[in-house]
Each structure stands twice: as C-alpha cells, then as structure tokens.
Amino acid sequence: MHEVDKTRRRMIFRTLQGVTLTAVGGAFWAGFVHENAQADLVLRPPGALPEDDFLATCIRCGLCVSDCPYDTLRLGAYGDDVPVGTPYFKPREVPCYLCEDIPCAAACPTGALDLLGLTDEEGELDVSRSRMGVAVVDYNNCIAARGLRCDACVRACPYIGDAIFVDTRRNPRTGKHAMLVPVVDADYCTGCGLCEHACVTEKASILVLPRDVALGKAGEHYDLPAPNFTPEVPENEI
C-alpha cells in the first residue's frame, strides 16, 4: 500500500471514529462491549493491561488499529467473541510483527496499551518485553514431534534460542534417528504468533493463547527450584 493511501486511510478512520464516539456516547459502547464479551481467548496488542483493567481503560477509539502498519489488529465487531470495539488479533491470519517503535501502543490515548511496561532499564522501548500471550505446542499433531523434520515455527521466531528452541529426542519409531522437537520458554515468549502463522500443518500445531489461560500457577506454599530449559541428550542418542 502506498504511503499516501495509508495516510489517507488513517485520517479517514480517525475522523469516523471520532464522529462515531461523539455521536453515540460512552454508554452506548459500554452496552455493546458486554453484549458478547467472551474474551477468555482474545489476544491483545503489545503493552495491553490485564484484561479487566484493559476493558476499563480502553475507550474503543481504534487508533491502535489504524496505526498498525501490518493491519494485524482489528476491532471487535458485533457477533465476534470479542468485546465490541476493542482491539485484538488472530496470529494464524496476521501475526504481530513486533515493530520496534510499537506504534499501536504509542497511539493509545488512555494507557490501556502501556508503553512504560515496554521499556528497558534505560527507558528505551523494548518490544521483546511484550507478553501478549504464550505459544503452546500440540505435540500430538506437531509433525516434528512425530518424527518428521520441520522447524518452521522455530525459524519464524524473532527470539530463537530464547523464546523457542529445538529439543533433540530419540525417535521411538526408528530407535536410531533424532527428532527435533520445538519447546517454548514462556519467560521469553512475546505471544506475537509468528510461530503459529508459520506452522505447516493444516490447523496450526502451535497456538498462541493468553497467558492466564495457558500457564499454571504453583502457589506460594511450594518451594520449587528454578525450571531447567536446557535438555541434556547423551551423544549416543543422537
């Protein structure tokens, strides 16, 4: 899309959003927001506050959507399983490409997308701090876990080696060859969905889910050691 067309589209979008919000008022939007708000599996843009806080802070202006250069974001519409007027994305269709300047969050006028939470110790923007969700591998249908050579999801990850890596395991079918199985480290996964988008199976065998849905919680009464994400494979098993 030409830059002029992109700019014109953003201007028209912002104008229409402003007119609509002024005309219908916040109460009208609030009624629709909860009409079909089944947002347990909704993926929000980078920097989004926890879901309840996000819904209370987002004014449904659509500026984050219009400023996304990849058209990743969309607004929830009536009939979607998303609160109406709120931004979300479907990584299997269009993932988040992790723009370094994070224009969607920068466009948010209310802090529902919190840029401060995406800055490093020096105050510089760091999109790798995004935690939009976490990728989960379906090992029953992942062809790499079934013995075929595939690393599409691993190669698609911008933080390969940290957010996702290959675990070498013995292939039980042959007893000789190694399987190269993708493993996700939730501490580094941004939830961008580039892995899900790249997955070669008919239905993606690696899915990005909201972190509250995908991750467990041991509880404070457990004194657990730090997890070990470095697999140790004897040389004679490779």
Short mmCIF file of C-alpha atoms in Angstrom, two decimals:
data_model
loop_
_atom_site.label_atom_id
_atom_site.label_comp_id
_atom_site.label_asym_id
_atom_site.label_seq_id
_atom_site.Cartn_x
_atom_site.Cartn_y
_atom_site.Cartn_z
CA MET A 1 0.00 0.00 0.00
CA HIS A 2 1.36 3.41 -0.96
CA GLU A 3 2.26 5.69 1.95
CA VAL A 4 -0.18 8.36 0.71
CA ASP A 5 -3.02 5.83 0.63
CA LYS A 6 -2.03 4.56 4.07
CA THR A 7 -2.01 8.08 5.49
CA ARG A 8 -5.36 8.89 3.90
CA ARG A 9 -6.86 5.69 5.28
CA ARG A 10 -5.66 6.53 8.79
CA MET A 11 -7.05 10.07 8.59
CA ILE A 12 -10.45 8.85 7.40
CA PHE A 13 -10.50 6.11 10.03
CA ARG A 14 -9.68 8.51 12.84
CA THR A 15 -12.28 11.02 11.68
CA LEU A 16 -15.01 8.40 11.50
CA GLN A 17 -14.06 7.02 14.90
CA GLY A 18 -14.17 10.46 16.46
CA VAL A 19 -17.55 11.27 14.93
CA THR A 20 -18.98 7.91 15.99
CA LEU A 21 -17.76 8.14 19.58
CA THR A 22 -19.08 11.67 19.93
CA ALA A 23 -22.47 10.77 18.46
CA VAL A 24 -23.26 7.61 20.34
CA GLY A 25 -21.54 8.33 23.64
CA GLY A 26 -19.72 6.06 26.04
CA ALA A 27 -22.86 4.46 27.47
CA PHE A 28 -23.89 3.09 24.07
CA TRP A 29 -20.47 1.49 23.56
CA ALA A 30 -20.42 0.08 27.08
CA GLY A 31 -23.69 -1.72 26.40
CA PHE A 32 -22.27 -3.43 23.34
CA VAL A 33 -18.95 -4.18 24.99
CA HIS A 34 -20.53 -6.65 27.38
CA GLU A 35 -23.12 -7.94 24.91
CA ASN A 36 -20.78 -10.58 23.56
CA ALA A 37 -17.74 -10.28 25.79
CA GLN A 38 -16.34 -13.82 25.73
CA ALA A 39 -12.76 -12.65 25.78
CA ASP A 40 -11.00 -15.53 27.52
CA LEU A 41 -9.03 -16.38 24.38
CA VAL A 42 -8.56 -12.88 22.99
CA LEU A 43 -5.03 -11.71 22.15
CA ARG A 44 -4.48 -8.00 22.76
CA PRO A 45 -1.83 -5.66 21.27
CA PRO A 46 1.61 -5.17 22.87
CA GLY A 47 1.54 -3.47 26.25
CA ALA A 48 -2.10 -4.26 27.00
CA LEU A 49 -3.05 -4.04 30.65
CA PRO A 50 -4.55 -7.10 32.37
CA GLU A 51 -7.88 -7.82 30.73
CA ASP A 52 -10.21 -6.30 33.33
CA ASP A 53 -8.07 -3.17 33.57
CA PHE A 54 -7.76 -3.05 29.79
CA LEU A 55 -11.53 -3.14 29.29
CA ALA A 56 -11.98 -0.43 31.91
CA THR A 57 -9.35 1.81 30.31
CA CYS A 58 -9.76 1.26 26.56
CA ILE A 59 -12.15 3.83 25.03
CA ARG A 60 -12.60 1.87 21.78
CA CYS A 61 -11.15 4.69 19.69
CA GLY A 62 -9.44 2.39 17.18
CA LEU A 63 -6.26 4.46 16.96
CA CYS A 64 -4.07 1.43 17.68
CA VAL A 65 -5.73 -0.40 14.79
CA SER A 66 -5.24 2.45 12.34
CA ASP A 67 -1.59 2.88 13.33
CA CYS A 68 -0.66 -0.78 12.91
CA PRO A 69 1.48 -0.88 9.72
CA TYR A 70 0.77 -4.55 9.05
CA ASP A 71 -3.01 -4.48 9.52
CA THR A 72 -2.57 -7.06 12.26
CA LEU A 73 -5.08 -5.50 14.61
CA ARG A 74 -8.81 -5.45 14.17
CA LEU A 75 -11.70 -4.13 16.23
CA GLY A 76 -14.18 -6.49 17.81
CA ALA A 77 -17.48 -6.36 15.94
CA TYR A 78 -20.96 -7.40 16.97
CA GLY A 79 -21.14 -11.19 16.66
CA ASP A 80 -17.45 -11.74 17.38
CA ASP A 81 -16.32 -13.48 20.57
CA VAL A 82 -14.60 -10.22 21.49
CA PRO A 83 -15.88 -7.17 23.36
CA VAL A 84 -17.13 -4.83 20.66
CA GLY A 85 -14.81 -2.02 19.67
CA THR A 86 -11.74 -3.43 21.40
CA PRO A 87 -8.53 -4.31 19.51
CA TYR A 88 -7.32 -7.88 19.06
CA PHE A 89 -5.51 -10.05 16.54
CA LYS A 90 -5.56 -13.58 15.17
CA PRO A 91 -1.97 -14.76 14.63
CA ARG A 92 -2.88 -17.58 12.26
CA GLU A 93 -4.18 -14.90 9.88
CA VAL A 94 -1.86 -11.96 10.61
CA PRO A 95 0.64 -12.15 13.49
CA CYS A 96 2.21 -9.25 15.36
CA TYR A 97 5.47 -8.29 13.65
CA LEU A 98 6.88 -6.64 16.79
CA CYS A 99 7.58 -3.15 15.46
CA GLU A 100 10.50 -1.61 17.34
CA ASP A 101 8.69 1.71 17.81
CA ILE A 102 5.44 -0.05 18.86
CA PRO A 103 3.14 2.39 17.03
CA CYS A 104 -0.07 0.77 18.24
CA ALA A 105 0.79 1.32 21.89
CA ALA A 106 2.18 4.80 21.16
CA ALA A 107 -1.18 5.75 19.62
CA CYS A 108 -3.21 4.76 22.68
CA PRO A 109 -4.51 7.92 24.40
CA THR A 110 -5.54 6.30 27.70
CA GLY A 111 -2.73 3.94 28.69
CA ALA A 112 -4.73 0.80 28.01
CA LEU A 113 -1.66 -0.09 25.97
CA ASP A 114 1.09 0.78 28.42
CA LEU A 115 4.34 1.92 26.79
CA LEU A 116 6.02 2.25 30.17
CA GLY A 117 5.75 -1.50 30.64
CA LEU A 118 7.60 -1.99 27.34
CA THR A 119 10.73 -0.02 28.28
CA ASP A 120 14.05 -1.37 29.49
CA GLU A 121 16.13 -0.20 32.45
CA GLU A 122 17.47 2.74 30.40
CA GLY A 123 13.97 3.86 29.44
CA GLU A 124 14.28 2.66 25.83
CA LEU A 125 11.40 0.91 24.11
CA ASP A 126 11.91 -2.85 24.01
CA VAL A 127 9.18 -4.75 22.19
CA SER A 128 10.67 -8.05 23.36
CA ARG A 129 9.08 -7.27 26.74
CA SER A 130 5.64 -7.78 25.19
CA ARG A 131 3.64 -10.58 26.75
CA MET A 132 0.58 -10.74 24.53
CA GLY A 133 0.25 -14.46 25.09
CA VAL A 134 2.34 -17.61 25.05
CA ALA A 135 2.81 -20.28 22.41
CA VAL A 136 1.74 -23.82 23.29
CA VAL A 137 2.76 -26.84 21.19
CA ASP A 138 0.27 -29.62 20.41
CA TYR A 139 2.76 -32.50 20.41
CA ASN A 140 0.14 -34.99 19.24
CA ASN A 141 -0.14 -33.20 15.91
CA CYS A 142 3.21 -31.42 15.56
CA ILE A 143 4.92 -33.24 12.70
CA ALA A 144 8.34 -32.62 14.25
CA ALA A 145 7.21 -34.48 17.35
CA ARG A 146 6.00 -37.30 15.10
CA GLY A 147 9.45 -37.78 13.61
CA LEU A 148 9.38 -35.56 10.50
CA ARG A 149 11.94 -32.82 10.03
CA CYS A 150 10.25 -29.46 10.49
CA ASP A 151 11.47 -26.32 12.24
CA ALA A 152 9.18 -23.76 10.61
CA CYS A 153 7.93 -22.38 13.93
CA VAL A 154 11.43 -22.19 15.38
CA ARG A 155 12.86 -20.35 12.37
CA ALA A 156 9.92 -17.90 12.37
CA CYS A 157 10.57 -16.79 15.95
CA PRO A 158 12.48 -13.49 16.27
CA TYR A 159 13.88 -14.70 19.60
CA ILE A 160 15.02 -18.15 18.51
CA GLY A 161 17.09 -19.86 21.16
CA ASP A 162 15.31 -17.97 23.94
CA ALA A 163 11.56 -17.97 23.34
CA ILE A 164 11.69 -21.23 21.38
CA PHE A 165 14.39 -23.80 20.81
CA VAL A 166 14.81 -27.33 19.48
CA ASP A 167 14.99 -30.26 21.87
CA THR A 168 16.72 -33.32 20.39
CA ARG A 169 14.97 -36.56 21.35
CA ARG A 170 15.24 -40.19 20.33
CA ASN A 171 12.76 -41.20 17.64
CA PRO A 172 10.85 -44.13 19.21
CA ARG A 173 9.63 -45.29 15.78
CA THR A 174 13.10 -45.99 14.39
CA GLY A 175 15.09 -46.17 17.60
CA LYS A 176 18.04 -44.58 15.81
CA HIS A 177 17.21 -41.17 14.43
CA ALA A 178 16.67 -37.97 16.38
CA MET A 179 13.51 -35.89 16.50
CA LEU A 180 13.92 -32.11 16.58
CA VAL A 181 11.04 -31.04 18.79
CA PRO A 182 10.13 -27.37 19.38
CA VAL A 183 10.00 -26.24 23.01
CA VAL A 184 8.68 -22.85 24.15
CA ASP A 185 10.08 -20.91 27.11
CA ALA A 186 7.21 -18.84 28.47
CA ASP A 187 9.61 -16.44 30.20
CA TYR A 188 10.74 -15.12 26.81
CA CYS A 189 7.76 -15.76 24.52
CA THR A 190 6.12 -12.48 23.47
CA GLY A 191 2.96 -14.08 22.09
CA CYS A 192 3.49 -12.46 18.70
CA GLY A 193 2.15 -15.53 16.89
CA LEU A 194 4.79 -15.64 14.16
CA CYS A 195 5.31 -19.31 15.00
CA GLU A 196 1.60 -20.11 14.72
CA HIS A 197 1.42 -18.23 11.44
CA ALA A 198 4.34 -20.24 10.05
CA CYS A 199 3.17 -23.69 11.18
CA VAL A 200 2.82 -26.00 8.17
CA THR A 201 0.07 -28.28 9.49
CA GLU A 202 -3.47 -27.76 8.19
CA LYS A 203 -4.53 -26.48 11.59
CA ALA A 204 -1.65 -24.92 13.48
CA SER A 205 0.02 -27.31 15.91
CA ILE A 206 1.48 -24.43 17.87
CA LEU A 207 -1.08 -21.99 19.21
CA VAL A 208 -0.75 -18.67 20.99
CA LEU A 209 -3.06 -18.41 23.99
CA PRO A 210 -3.49 -15.69 26.61
CA ARG A 211 -1.00 -16.26 29.38
CA ASP A 212 -3.69 -16.52 32.05
CA VAL A 213 -5.21 -19.39 30.09
CA ALA A 214 -2.05 -21.25 29.07
CA LEU A 215 0.12 -21.02 32.18
CA GLY A 216 -0.37 -22.72 35.51
CA LYS A 217 0.33 -21.35 38.96
CA ALA A 218 2.03 -23.49 41.57
CA GLY A 219 1.09 -21.34 44.56
CA GLU A 220 3.22 -19.74 47.25
CA HIS A 221 3.21 -22.80 49.52
CA TYR A 222 5.53 -24.67 47.12
CA ASP A 223 9.27 -24.12 47.37
CA LEU A 224 10.24 -25.09 43.83
CA PRO A 225 13.64 -24.90 42.14
CA ALA A 226 14.03 -22.79 39.02
CA PRO A 227 12.95 -24.68 35.87
CA ASN A 228 15.67 -26.14 33.68
CA PHE A 229 15.03 -25.50 29.98
CA THR A 230 18.35 -26.94 28.79
CA PRO A 231 17.79 -30.55 27.65
CA GLU A 232 20.65 -32.95 28.16
CA VAL A 233 20.86 -35.60 25.47
CA PRO A 234 23.58 -38.28 25.54
CA GLU A 235 25.66 -38.36 22.37
CA ASN A 236 24.71 -41.94 21.65
CA GLU A 237 21.05 -40.95 21.41
CA ILE A 238 21.58 -38.52 18.51
#
